[in-house]
Amino acid sequence: MFLSLLVCSKILYMNTQAHHVITDEHLIDEALSRSVAEILPSKDSLRRELQSGRRLTFYLGIDPTADYVHLGHSTNYLMLERFHALGHRIIVLIGDFTAMIGDPSDKTSMRVQLTREQVLENLQTFKAQIGKILDFNDIDNPIEFQFNSEWLSKLTFEDSVELASNFTVQQMLERDAFKKRVAAEKPLFVHEFFYPLMQGYDSVAMDVDVEIGGTDQTFNMLAGRTLLKRYKQKEKFVMTTTLLENPETGEKLMSKSLGTGVGLDLNAKDMFFKIMQLADAGIYQCFVDCTRLPMSEIAIIKNRLNDGENPRDIKKDLAREIVSMYHGASAAVDAERQWVSEVSQKNLAKDIDVIQVDAHESIIDIIVRLGITKSRGEARRLIKQDAVKINDSKISSEDTPLTNDDILRIGKKHTLKVVLRSYQ
C-alpha cells in the first residue's frame, strides 16, 4: 500500500539531463560556502556531485505562517538563486499541509495550528515578495512552486504508522526544541512528532537531491534523508544556512516583534531607513547573506570596517545595494538622498563644528587654512583618495562648489557645516 502510494504521489516532472549544468569550480565553491552553516553528509561529496554535471534537484520548504518576508529569509532564496544559475532544478515547496500541524522548531511551546484558509491568505503576497529574488518566469529552467498537501493529504492512517515506524521516541526526544520542553515540564503533544515525519516525506515524494533550510530545520531535514534512504535507497544532502544575527550579542538582526525586521514588501525609502537602523556589528554579515555582491568585493568592505572607516558610511553602501536589488538603482539613490536630508544632517546639526567660508574659497584653500594638511599638494591627494565628501558624496575635483549649509567631511576626523559669509 505505502510503496504504491510513493509511485502515485511522485512528481511527474522528472530530473533529466535536458538543461545545461554549469560546473565552474569557482561558482560552485562560492555556492557551497556563502551563507552555509553546514553540509551533510559532507561538503566534499556534494561538490563532487555538482562537478559531475548531473542536474540535481534542490528544494526549500516554507510554512506560510505569515505573509511577511524579511532580509533574514532572503538568505535561503539567494542561495537557491545561485544553484538555479548553475542550471539545477529548484523547487519552492509551500507547506500548506504541514502549516496546519505547526512546526515546533526552536519553540518553547506548541506553535498555533493554521487553517488552510489562513495559509492561502498568507500566500497572496508571499510569492510576489520572494519573486523579487527568484525568477519564476524563467522558461528555460522554470522554478517550481509546489504544495505538500498534494501528497500529504492522501496519506492514510496506515501510511502514517508506516512512516512513524522509521523513528524511535528517543530520536524524537533528542530534538533540541522537544528536549527543552521536557526539561521545563511544558506540554509536548503527540501530533508534534508528525511534523518531521511529514517534512521528511516531502523529500521522498519529490525525489530531491538537496534540501536547504535554517539550522532550526536540521532535525526535520535529516528525517527526510532517513526516509529517502529507506524507501528509495538514495542519498540526500542537507544544507543549513547561517542565521542573520549580531555577532556581538547573538541577537537576531531581523525581528518583526522588536521592530528590526526589514521586510521585502517595504517601499524604497522605508527599506533604506530600516537598514540604516541595523546594528553596526551586523554590516558585514548582511553584505554576505543579503546581497549579490561577489565575495571578493565584500572582502574589501570587510577591510574598510577593520581599518576603522565610519560604519555609517559603509552601512549606506549596504542600504543602497539592497534597495537597488528590490526597487532599482534610481529608487536607491532617491532613498539615500532622503535619508541624508531627514536624518544624517539633522543629527549632525546638534554638535557639528561650523566654518565660515568666503564665496571665492576653494576646498583646497579651506583644507589648508584649517591646518588639516600642511600643503595644497597634500589636500589634493586627499581628494584623489576619495577622503573628501560633500553631503556624504565623494568629490573628484577641487573646484567643486560649496553652498550654504553643506556638510563637508575631510578624512575621518573632520566634519564641518559650511556657512557662506554672504548669508550672514
Coordinates of C-alpha atoms in Angstrom, one line a residue, residues 62 77 80 84 90-92 126-139 141-146:
I62 CA 8.4 27.1 3.8
Y77 CA 16.3 32.4 -1.6
L80 CA 18.6 28.9 -4.3
H84 CA 19.5 27.9 -10.2
I90 CA 14.7 24.4 -8.0
I91 CA 11.5 23.7 -6.0
V92 CA 10.0 26.1 -3.5
F126 CA 4.3 35.7 -0.4
K127 CA 5.1 34.7 -3.9
A128 CA 5.4 38.3 -5.1
Q129 CA 7.9 39.0 -2.4
I130 CA 10.2 36.1 -3.0
G131 CA 9.7 36.6 -6.7
K132 CA 11.9 39.7 -6.3
I133 CA 14.8 37.3 -5.9
L134 CA 13.8 34.1 -7.7
D135 CA 12.8 34.3 -11.4
F136 CA 9.5 32.4 -11.6
N137 CA 9.3 33.5 -15.3
D138 CA 12.4 31.6 -16.4
I139 CA 11.1 29.4 -19.3
N141 CA 14.8 26.4 -16.3
P142 CA 11.5 27.1 -14.5
I143 CA 11.5 27.4 -10.8
E144 CA 8.7 25.2 -9.4
F145 CA 6.2 26.3 -6.8
Q146 CA 4.6 23.3 -5.2

